[in-house]
mmCIF file of C-alpha atoms in Angstrom:
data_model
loop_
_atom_site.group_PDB
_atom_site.id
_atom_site.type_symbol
_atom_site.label_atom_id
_atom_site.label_comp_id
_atom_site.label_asym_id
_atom_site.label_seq_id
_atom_site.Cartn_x
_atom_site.Cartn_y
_atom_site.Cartn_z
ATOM 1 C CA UNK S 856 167.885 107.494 -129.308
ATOM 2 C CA UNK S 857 165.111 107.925 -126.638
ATOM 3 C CA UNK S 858 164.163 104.233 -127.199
ATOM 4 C CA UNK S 859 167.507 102.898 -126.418
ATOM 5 C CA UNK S 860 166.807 102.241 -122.578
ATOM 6 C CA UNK S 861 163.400 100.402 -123.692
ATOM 7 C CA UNK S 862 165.098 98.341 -126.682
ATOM 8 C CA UNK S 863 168.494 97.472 -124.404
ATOM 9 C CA UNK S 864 166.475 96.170 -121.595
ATOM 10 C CA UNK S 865 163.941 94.041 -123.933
ATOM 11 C CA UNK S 866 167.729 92.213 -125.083
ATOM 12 C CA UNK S 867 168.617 91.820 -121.422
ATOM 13 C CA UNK S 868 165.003 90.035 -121.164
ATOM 14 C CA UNK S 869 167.451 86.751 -122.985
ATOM 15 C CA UNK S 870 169.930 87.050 -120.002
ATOM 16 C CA UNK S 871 168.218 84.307 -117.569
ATOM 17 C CA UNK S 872 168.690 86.044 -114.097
ATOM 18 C CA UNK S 873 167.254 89.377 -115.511
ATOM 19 C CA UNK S 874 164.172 87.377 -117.035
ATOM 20 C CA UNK S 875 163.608 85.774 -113.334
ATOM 21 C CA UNK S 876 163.839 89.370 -111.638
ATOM 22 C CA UNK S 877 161.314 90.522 -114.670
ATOM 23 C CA UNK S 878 158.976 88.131 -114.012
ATOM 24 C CA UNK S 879 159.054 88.420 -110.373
ATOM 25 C CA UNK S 880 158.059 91.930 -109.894
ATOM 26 C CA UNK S 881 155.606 91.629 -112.874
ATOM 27 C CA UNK S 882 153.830 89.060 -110.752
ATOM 28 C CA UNK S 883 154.402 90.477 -107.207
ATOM 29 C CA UNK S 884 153.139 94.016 -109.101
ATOM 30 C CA UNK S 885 150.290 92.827 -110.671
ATOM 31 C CA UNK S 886 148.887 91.273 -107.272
ATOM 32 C CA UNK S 887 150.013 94.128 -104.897
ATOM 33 C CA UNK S 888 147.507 96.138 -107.289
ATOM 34 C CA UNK S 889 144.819 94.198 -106.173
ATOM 35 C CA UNK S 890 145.011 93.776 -102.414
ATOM 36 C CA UNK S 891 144.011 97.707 -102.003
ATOM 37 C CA UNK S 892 140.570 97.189 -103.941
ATOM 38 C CA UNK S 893 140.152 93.742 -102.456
ATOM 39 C CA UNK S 894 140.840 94.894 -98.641
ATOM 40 C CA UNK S 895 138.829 97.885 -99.149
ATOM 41 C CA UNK S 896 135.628 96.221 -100.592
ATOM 42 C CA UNK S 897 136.158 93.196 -98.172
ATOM 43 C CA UNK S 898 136.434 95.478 -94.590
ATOM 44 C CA UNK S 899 133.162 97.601 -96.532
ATOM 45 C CA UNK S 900 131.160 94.570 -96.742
ATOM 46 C CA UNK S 901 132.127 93.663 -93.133
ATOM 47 C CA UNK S 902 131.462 97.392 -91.328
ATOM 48 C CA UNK S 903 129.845 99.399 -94.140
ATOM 49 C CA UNK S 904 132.734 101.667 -92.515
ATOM 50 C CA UNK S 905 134.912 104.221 -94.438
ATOM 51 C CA UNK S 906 136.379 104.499 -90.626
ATOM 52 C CA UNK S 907 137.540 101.154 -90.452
ATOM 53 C CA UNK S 908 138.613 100.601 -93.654
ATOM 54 C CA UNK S 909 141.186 103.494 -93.320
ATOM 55 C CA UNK S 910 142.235 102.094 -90.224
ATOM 56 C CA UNK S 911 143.047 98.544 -92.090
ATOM 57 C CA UNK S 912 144.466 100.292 -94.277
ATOM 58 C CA UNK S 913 146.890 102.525 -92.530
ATOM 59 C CA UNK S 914 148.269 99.325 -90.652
ATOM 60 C CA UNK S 915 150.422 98.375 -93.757
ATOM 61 C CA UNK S 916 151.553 102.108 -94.156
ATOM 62 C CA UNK S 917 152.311 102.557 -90.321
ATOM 63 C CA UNK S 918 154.214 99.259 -90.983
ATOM 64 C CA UNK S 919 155.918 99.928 -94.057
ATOM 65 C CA UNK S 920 157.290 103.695 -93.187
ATOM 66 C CA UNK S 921 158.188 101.787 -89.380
ATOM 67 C CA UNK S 922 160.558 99.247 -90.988
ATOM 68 C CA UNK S 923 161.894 100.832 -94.078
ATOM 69 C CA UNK S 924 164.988 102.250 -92.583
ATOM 70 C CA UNK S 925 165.972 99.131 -90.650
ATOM 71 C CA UNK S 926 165.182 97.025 -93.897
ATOM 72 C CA UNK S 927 167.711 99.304 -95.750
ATOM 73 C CA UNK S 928 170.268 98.450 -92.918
ATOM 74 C CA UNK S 929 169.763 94.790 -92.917
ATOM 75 C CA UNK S 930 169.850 95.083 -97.072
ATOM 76 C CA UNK S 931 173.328 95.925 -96.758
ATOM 77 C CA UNK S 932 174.403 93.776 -93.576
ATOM 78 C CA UNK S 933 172.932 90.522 -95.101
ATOM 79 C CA UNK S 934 171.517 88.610 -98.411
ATOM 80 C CA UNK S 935 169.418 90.757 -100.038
ATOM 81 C CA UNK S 936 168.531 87.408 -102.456
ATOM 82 C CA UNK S 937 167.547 86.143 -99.051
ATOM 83 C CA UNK S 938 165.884 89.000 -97.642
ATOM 84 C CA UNK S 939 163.421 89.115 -100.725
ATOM 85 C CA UNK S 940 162.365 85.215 -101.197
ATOM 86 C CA UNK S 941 161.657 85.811 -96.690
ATOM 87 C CA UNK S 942 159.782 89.418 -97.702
ATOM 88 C CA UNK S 943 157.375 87.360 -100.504
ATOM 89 C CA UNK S 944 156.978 84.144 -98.163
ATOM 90 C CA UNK S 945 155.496 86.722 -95.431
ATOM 91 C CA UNK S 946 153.465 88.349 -98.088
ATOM 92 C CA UNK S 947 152.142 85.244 -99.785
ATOM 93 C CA UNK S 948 150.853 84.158 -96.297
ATOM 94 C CA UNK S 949 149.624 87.155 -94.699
ATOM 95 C CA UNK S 950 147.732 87.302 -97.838
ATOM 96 C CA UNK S 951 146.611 83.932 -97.993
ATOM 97 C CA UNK S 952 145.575 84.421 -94.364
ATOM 98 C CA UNK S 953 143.153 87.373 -95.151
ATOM 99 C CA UNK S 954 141.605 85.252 -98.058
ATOM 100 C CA UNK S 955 140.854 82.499 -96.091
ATOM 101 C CA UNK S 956 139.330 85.160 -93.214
ATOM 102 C CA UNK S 957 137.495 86.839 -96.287
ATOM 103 C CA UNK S 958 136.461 83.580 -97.992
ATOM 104 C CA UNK S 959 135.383 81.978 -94.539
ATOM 105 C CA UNK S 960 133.418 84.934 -93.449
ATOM 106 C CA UNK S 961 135.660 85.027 -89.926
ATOM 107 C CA UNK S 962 137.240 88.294 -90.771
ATOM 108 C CA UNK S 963 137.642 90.908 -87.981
ATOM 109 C CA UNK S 964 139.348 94.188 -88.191
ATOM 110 C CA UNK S 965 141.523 93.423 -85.574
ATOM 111 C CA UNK S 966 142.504 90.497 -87.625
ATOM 112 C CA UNK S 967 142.747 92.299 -90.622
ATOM 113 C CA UNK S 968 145.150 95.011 -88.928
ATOM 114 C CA UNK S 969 147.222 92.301 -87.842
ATOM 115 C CA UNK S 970 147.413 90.780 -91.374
ATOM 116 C CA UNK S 971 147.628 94.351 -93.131
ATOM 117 C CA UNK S 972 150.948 95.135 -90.840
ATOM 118 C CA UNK S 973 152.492 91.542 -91.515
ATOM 119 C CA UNK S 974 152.325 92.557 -94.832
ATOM 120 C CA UNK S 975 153.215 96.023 -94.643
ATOM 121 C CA UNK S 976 156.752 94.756 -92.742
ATOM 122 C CA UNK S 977 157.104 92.154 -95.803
ATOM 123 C CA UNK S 978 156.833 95.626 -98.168
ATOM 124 C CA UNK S 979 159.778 97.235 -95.842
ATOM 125 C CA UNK S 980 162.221 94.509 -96.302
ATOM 126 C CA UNK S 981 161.584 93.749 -100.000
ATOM 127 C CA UNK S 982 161.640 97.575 -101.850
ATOM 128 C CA UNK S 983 165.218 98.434 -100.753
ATOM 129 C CA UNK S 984 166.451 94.514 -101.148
ATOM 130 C CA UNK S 985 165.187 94.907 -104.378
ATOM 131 C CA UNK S 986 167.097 98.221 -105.490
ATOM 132 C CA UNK S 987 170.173 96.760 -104.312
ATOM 133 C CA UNK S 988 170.127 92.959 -105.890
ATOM 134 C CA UNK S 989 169.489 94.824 -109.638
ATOM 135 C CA UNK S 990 173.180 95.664 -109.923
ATOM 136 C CA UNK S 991 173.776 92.124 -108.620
ATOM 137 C CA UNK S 992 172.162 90.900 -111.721
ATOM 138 C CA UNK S 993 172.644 93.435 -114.672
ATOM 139 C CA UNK S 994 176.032 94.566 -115.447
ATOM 140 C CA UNK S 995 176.371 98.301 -114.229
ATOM 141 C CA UNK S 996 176.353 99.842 -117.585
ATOM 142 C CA UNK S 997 172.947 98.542 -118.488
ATOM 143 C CA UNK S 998 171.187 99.789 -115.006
ATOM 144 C CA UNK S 999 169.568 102.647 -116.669
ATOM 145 C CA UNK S 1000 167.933 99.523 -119.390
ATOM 146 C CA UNK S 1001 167.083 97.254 -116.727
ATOM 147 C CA UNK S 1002 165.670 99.599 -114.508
ATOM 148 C CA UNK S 1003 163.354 101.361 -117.438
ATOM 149 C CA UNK S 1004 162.282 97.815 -118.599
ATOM 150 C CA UNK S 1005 161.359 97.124 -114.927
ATOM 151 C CA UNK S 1006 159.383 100.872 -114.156
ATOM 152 C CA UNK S 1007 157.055 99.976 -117.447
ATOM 153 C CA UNK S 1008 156.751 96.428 -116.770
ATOM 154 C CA UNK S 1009 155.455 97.650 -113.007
ATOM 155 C CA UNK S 1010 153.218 99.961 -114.199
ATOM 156 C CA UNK S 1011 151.840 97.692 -116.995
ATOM 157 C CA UNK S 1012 150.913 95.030 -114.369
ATOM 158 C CA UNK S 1013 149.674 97.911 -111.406
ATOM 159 C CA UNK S 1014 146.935 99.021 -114.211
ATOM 160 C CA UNK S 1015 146.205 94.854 -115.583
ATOM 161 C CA UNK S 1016 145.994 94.180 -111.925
ATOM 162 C CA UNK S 1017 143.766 96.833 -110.757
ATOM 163 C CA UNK S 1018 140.599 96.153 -113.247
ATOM 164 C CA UNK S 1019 141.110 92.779 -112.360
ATOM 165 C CA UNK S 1020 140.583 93.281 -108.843
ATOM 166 C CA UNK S 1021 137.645 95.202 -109.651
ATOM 167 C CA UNK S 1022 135.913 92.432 -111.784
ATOM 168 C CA UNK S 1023 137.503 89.244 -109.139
ATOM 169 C CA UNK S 1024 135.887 91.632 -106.425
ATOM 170 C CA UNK S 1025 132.312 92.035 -107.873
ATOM 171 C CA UNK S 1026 132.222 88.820 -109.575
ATOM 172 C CA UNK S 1027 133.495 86.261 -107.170
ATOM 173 C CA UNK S 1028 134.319 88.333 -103.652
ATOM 174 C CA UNK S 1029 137.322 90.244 -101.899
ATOM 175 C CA UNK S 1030 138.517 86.636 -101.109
ATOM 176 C CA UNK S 1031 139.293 85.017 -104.282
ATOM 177 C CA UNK S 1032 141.503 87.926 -105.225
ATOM 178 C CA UNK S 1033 143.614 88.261 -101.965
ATOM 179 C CA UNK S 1034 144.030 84.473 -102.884
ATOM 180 C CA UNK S 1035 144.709 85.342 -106.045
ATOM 181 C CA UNK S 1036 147.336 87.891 -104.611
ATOM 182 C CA UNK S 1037 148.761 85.464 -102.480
ATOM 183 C CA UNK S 1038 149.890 83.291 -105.295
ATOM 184 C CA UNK S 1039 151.338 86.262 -107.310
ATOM 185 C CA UNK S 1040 153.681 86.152 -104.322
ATOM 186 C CA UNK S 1041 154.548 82.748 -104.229
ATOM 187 C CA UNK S 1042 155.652 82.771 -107.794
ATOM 188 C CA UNK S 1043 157.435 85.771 -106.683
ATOM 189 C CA UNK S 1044 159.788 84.041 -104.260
ATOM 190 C CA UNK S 1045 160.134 80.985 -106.843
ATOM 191 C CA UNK S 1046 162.054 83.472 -109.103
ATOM 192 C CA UNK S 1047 164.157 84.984 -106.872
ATOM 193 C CA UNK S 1048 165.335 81.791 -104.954
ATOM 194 C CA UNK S 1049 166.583 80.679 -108.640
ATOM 195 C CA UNK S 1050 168.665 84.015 -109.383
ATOM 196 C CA UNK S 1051 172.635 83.304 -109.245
ATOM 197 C CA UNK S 1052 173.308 87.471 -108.179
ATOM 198 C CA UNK S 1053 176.922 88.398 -107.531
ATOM 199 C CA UNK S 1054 178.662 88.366 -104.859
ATOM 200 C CA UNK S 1055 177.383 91.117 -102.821
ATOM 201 C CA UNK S 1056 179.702 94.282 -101.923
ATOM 202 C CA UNK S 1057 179.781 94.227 -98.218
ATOM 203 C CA UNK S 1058 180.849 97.962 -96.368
ATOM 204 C CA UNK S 1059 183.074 98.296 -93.511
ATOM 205 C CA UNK S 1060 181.668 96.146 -90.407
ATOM 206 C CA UNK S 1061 179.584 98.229 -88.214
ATOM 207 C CA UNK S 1062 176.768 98.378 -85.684
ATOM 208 C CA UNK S 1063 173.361 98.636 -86.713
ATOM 209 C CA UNK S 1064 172.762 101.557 -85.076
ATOM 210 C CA UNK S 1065 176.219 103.695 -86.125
ATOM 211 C CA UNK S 1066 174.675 102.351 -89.771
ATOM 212 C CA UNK S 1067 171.206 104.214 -89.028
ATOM 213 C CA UNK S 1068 173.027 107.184 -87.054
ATOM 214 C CA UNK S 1069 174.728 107.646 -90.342
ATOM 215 C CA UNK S 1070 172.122 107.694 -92.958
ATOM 216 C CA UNK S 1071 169.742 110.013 -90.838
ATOM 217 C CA UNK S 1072 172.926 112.139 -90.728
ATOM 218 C CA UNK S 1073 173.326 111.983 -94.219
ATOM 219 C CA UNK S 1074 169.454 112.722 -94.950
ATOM 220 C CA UNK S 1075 169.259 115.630 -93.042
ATOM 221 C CA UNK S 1076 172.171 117.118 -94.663
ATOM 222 C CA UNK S 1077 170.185 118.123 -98.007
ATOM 223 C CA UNK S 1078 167.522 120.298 -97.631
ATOM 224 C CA UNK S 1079 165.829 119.706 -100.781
ATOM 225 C CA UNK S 1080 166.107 115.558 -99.733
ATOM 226 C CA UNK S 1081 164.382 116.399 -96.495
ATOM 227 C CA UNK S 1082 161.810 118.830 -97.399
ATOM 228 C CA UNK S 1083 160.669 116.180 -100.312
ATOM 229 C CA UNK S 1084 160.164 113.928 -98.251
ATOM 230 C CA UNK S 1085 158.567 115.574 -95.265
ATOM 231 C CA UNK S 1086 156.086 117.099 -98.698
ATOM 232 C CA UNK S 1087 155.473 113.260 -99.258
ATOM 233 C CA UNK S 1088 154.544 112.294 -95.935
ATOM 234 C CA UNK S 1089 151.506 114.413 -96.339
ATOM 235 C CA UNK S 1090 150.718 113.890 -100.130
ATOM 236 C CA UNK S 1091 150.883 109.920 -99.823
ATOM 237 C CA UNK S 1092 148.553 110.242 -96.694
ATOM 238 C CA UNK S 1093 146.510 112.075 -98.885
ATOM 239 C CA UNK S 1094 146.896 109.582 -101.851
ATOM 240 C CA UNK S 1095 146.041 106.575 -100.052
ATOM 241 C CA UNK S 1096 143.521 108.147 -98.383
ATOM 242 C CA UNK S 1097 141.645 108.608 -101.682
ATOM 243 C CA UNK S 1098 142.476 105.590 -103.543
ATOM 244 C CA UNK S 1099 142.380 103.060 -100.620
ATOM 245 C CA UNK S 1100 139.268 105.061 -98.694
ATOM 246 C CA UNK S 1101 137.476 107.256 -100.724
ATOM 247 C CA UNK S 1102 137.154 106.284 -103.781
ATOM 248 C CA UNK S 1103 136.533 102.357 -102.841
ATOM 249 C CA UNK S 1104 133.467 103.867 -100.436
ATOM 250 C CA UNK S 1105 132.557 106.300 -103.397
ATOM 251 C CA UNK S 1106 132.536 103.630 -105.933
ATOM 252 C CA UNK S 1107 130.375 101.286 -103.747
ATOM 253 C CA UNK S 1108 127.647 104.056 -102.293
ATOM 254 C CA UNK S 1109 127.248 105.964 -105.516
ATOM 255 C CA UNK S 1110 128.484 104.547 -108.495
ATOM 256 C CA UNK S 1111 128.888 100.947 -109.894
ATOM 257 C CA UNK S 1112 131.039 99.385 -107.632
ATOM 258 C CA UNK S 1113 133.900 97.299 -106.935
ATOM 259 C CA UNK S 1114 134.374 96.910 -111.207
ATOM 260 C CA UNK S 1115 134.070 100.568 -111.552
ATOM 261 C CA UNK S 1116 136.635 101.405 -109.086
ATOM 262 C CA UNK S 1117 138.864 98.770 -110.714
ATOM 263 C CA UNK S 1118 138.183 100.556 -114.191
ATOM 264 C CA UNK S 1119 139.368 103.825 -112.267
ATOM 265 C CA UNK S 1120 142.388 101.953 -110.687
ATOM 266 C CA UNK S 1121 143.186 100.774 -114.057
ATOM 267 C CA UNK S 1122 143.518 103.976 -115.811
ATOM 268 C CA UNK S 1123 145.547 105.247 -112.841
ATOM 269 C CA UNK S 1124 148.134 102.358 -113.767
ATOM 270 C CA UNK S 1125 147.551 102.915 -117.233
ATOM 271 C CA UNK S 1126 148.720 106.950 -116.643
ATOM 272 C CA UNK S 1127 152.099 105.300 -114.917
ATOM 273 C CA UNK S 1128 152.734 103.477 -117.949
ATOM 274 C CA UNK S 1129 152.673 106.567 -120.419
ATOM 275 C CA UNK S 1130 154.202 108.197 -117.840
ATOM 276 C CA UNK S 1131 157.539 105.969 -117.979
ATOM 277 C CA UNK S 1132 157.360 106.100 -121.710
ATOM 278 C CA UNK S 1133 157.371 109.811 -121.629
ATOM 279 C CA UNK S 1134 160.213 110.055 -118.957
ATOM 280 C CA UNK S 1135 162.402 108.821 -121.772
ATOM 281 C CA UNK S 1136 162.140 111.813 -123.770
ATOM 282 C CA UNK S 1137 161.817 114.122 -120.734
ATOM 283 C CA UNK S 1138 165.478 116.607 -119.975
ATOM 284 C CA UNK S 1139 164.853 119.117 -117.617
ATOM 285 C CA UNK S 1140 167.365 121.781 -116.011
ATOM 286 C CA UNK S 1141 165.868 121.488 -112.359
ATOM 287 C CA UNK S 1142 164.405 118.540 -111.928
ATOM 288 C CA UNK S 1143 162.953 118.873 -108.003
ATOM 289 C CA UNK S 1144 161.311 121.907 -108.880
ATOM 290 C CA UNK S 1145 159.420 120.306 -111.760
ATOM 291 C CA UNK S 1146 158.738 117.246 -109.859
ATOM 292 C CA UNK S 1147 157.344 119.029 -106.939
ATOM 293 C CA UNK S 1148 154.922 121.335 -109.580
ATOM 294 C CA UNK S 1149 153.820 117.814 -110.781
ATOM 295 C CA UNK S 1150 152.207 116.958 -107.571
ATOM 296 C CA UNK S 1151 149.513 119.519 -107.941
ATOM 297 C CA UNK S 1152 147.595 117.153 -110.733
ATOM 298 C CA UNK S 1153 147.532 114.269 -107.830
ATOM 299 C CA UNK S 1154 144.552 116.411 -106.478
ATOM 300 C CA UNK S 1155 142.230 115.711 -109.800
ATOM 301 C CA UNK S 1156 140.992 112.291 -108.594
ATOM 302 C CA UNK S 1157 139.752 113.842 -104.955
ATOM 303 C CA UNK S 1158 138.157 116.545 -106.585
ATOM 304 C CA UNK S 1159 136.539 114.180 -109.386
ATOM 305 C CA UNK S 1160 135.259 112.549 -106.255
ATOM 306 C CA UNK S 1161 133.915 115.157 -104.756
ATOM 307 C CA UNK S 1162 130.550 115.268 -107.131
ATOM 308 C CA UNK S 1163 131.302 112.753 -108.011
ATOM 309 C CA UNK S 1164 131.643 113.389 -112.350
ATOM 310 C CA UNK S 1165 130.938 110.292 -114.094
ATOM 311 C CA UNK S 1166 133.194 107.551 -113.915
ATOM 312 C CA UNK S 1167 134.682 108.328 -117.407
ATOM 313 C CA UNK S 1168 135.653 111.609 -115.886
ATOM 314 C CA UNK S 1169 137.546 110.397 -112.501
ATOM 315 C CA UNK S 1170 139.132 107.530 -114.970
ATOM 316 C CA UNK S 1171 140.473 110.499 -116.686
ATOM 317 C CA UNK S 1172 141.778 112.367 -113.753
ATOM 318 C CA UNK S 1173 143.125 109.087 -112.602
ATOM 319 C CA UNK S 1174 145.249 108.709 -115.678
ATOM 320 C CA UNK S 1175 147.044 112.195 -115.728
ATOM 321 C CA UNK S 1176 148.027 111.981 -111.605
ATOM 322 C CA UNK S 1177 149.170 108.370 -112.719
ATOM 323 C CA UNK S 1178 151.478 110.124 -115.761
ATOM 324 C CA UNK S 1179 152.945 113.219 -113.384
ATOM 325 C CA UNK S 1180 153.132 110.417 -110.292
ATOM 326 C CA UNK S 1181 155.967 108.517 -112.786
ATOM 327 C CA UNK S 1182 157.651 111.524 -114.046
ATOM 328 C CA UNK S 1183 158.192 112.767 -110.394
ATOM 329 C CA UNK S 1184 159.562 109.339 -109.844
ATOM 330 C CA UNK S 1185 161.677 109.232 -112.170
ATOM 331 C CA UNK S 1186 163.030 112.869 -111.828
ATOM 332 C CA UNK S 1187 163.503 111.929 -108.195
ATOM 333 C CA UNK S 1188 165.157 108.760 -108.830
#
């Protein structure tokens, strides 16, 4: 049935390697939701400066898109189990780092770019690690289990750790929940350093660079691969833009703040969660074409904005871009 994926990866939450991988990305998720909120509030109290908060911002992305294809290379070449547990350790402390900035009122943009990169380079060599150790740890036929349990569990955390990011934030300050944050990540690494993976498949031995040569080859070779992703470049400009500029300076200027961007945050996370549910039942005959008509809804929080509608009303547009954002993932994936 269209449960099955949901109910076979709840079982493989009694396997104790898959219950350590669980618990890791729910913990790493659930404080990678809140460093957005907290950075953006944090550099806002600093500058009062929609400018520089975009440019803190932006340092993780710069980072992250920078790195990704050489942390896919080294994925393969070395321990991926290794490669994560280093990826959260950098994480946990360029996190810690900004918390202590934050909490010691010493923080500087400069700084904070610094910091926002570290941790945008720790992103780059965890996500692909992380694809790759899953078959490591699950037996192959229960991938498309694991990997469902996983999505939901993600999403579930994303939305718990966005409105509590908003209430850390305008209850106790930006600091307290990067600290918070950092710790998520700590716990993180924990878990993985105790997984007993598989042996890892290694390819044929060859040079980094033949390694890259050949995957850019590959990429280019499918149009509809390419165009996606030259489509996303622009769209997750545009979504982080909103949700990591916008609405954090909209929130604090003309509504209520760091807890009502939080709330807003939430429902986003929230919308991912349905949004996996509903994948399960989901069979479409061209799946890029319906994925790519999805991406029109991811405009309804910017426009909300715009007024901006009562919170209530974003919230809302929040939660349906959050349900199409998961369906084009999974219909990409």
């Amino acid at each position: 049935s269209s449960t099955d994926p949901i109910r076979s990866g709840l079982a493989l939450l009694g396997e104790r390697d898959f219950a350590r991988l669980f618990g890791a990305r729910l913990t790493s998720a659930f404080g990678s939701a809140m460093a957005p909120i907290a950075v953006a509030f944090g550099v806002l109290d600093l500058t009062d400066s929609a400018r520089e908060v975009g440019i803190v911002v932006s340092a993780q992305i710069i980072a992250q898109v920078a790195f990704q294809l050489l942390g896919g290379a080294l994925a393969d070449r070395g321990s991926r189990q290794g490669m994560m547990v280093g990826a959260d350790l950098l994480a946990m402390a360029s996190q810690a780092a900004i918390a202590g900035l934050f909490l010691s009122g010493t923080a500087t943009v400069p700084l904070l770019i610094v910091l926002m990169a570290a941790n945008g380079l720790a992103f780059a060599m965890h996500t692909p690690a992380m694809v790759g150790v899953i078959p490591q740890v699950v037996d192959r036929s229960k991938l498309q289990a694991a990997n469902s349990l996983l999505g939901v569990a993600q999403s579930g955390a994303f939305a718990v750790g966005a409105a509590t990011a908003g209430v850390l934030v305008a209850t106790l300050g930006a600091g307290w929940a990067m600290a918070v944050d950092s710790t998520t990540f700590a716990i993180s690494a924990l878990l993985i350093a105790a997984l007993r993976p598989r042996p890892q498949a290694r390819s044929q031995p060859t040079t980094l660079i033949r390694d890259l040569r050949e995957g850019w080859r590959e990429f280019t070779a499918h149009r509809w691969l390419w165009a996606i992703v030259v489509q996303f470049s622009l769209v997750v400009a545009a979504h982080e833009g909103v949700f990591a500029v916008v609405g954090p300076t909209v929130a604090k200027r003309q509504l209520g703040g760091p807890s009502d961007w939080g709330f807003i945050a939430g429902a986003f996370g929230v919308g991912t969660v349905c949004g996996a549910l509903l994948s399960l039942r989901l069979h479409v005959q061209r799946p890029m074409l319906v994925a790519s008509l999805l991406v029109f809804s991811f405009s309804l929080p910017a426009l909300l904005l715009s007024g901006p509608a009562p919170v209530g009303v974003i919230a809302l547009g929040a939660f349906v871009h959050g349900v199409c954002g998961q369906l084009f993932a999974v219909l990409w994936y």
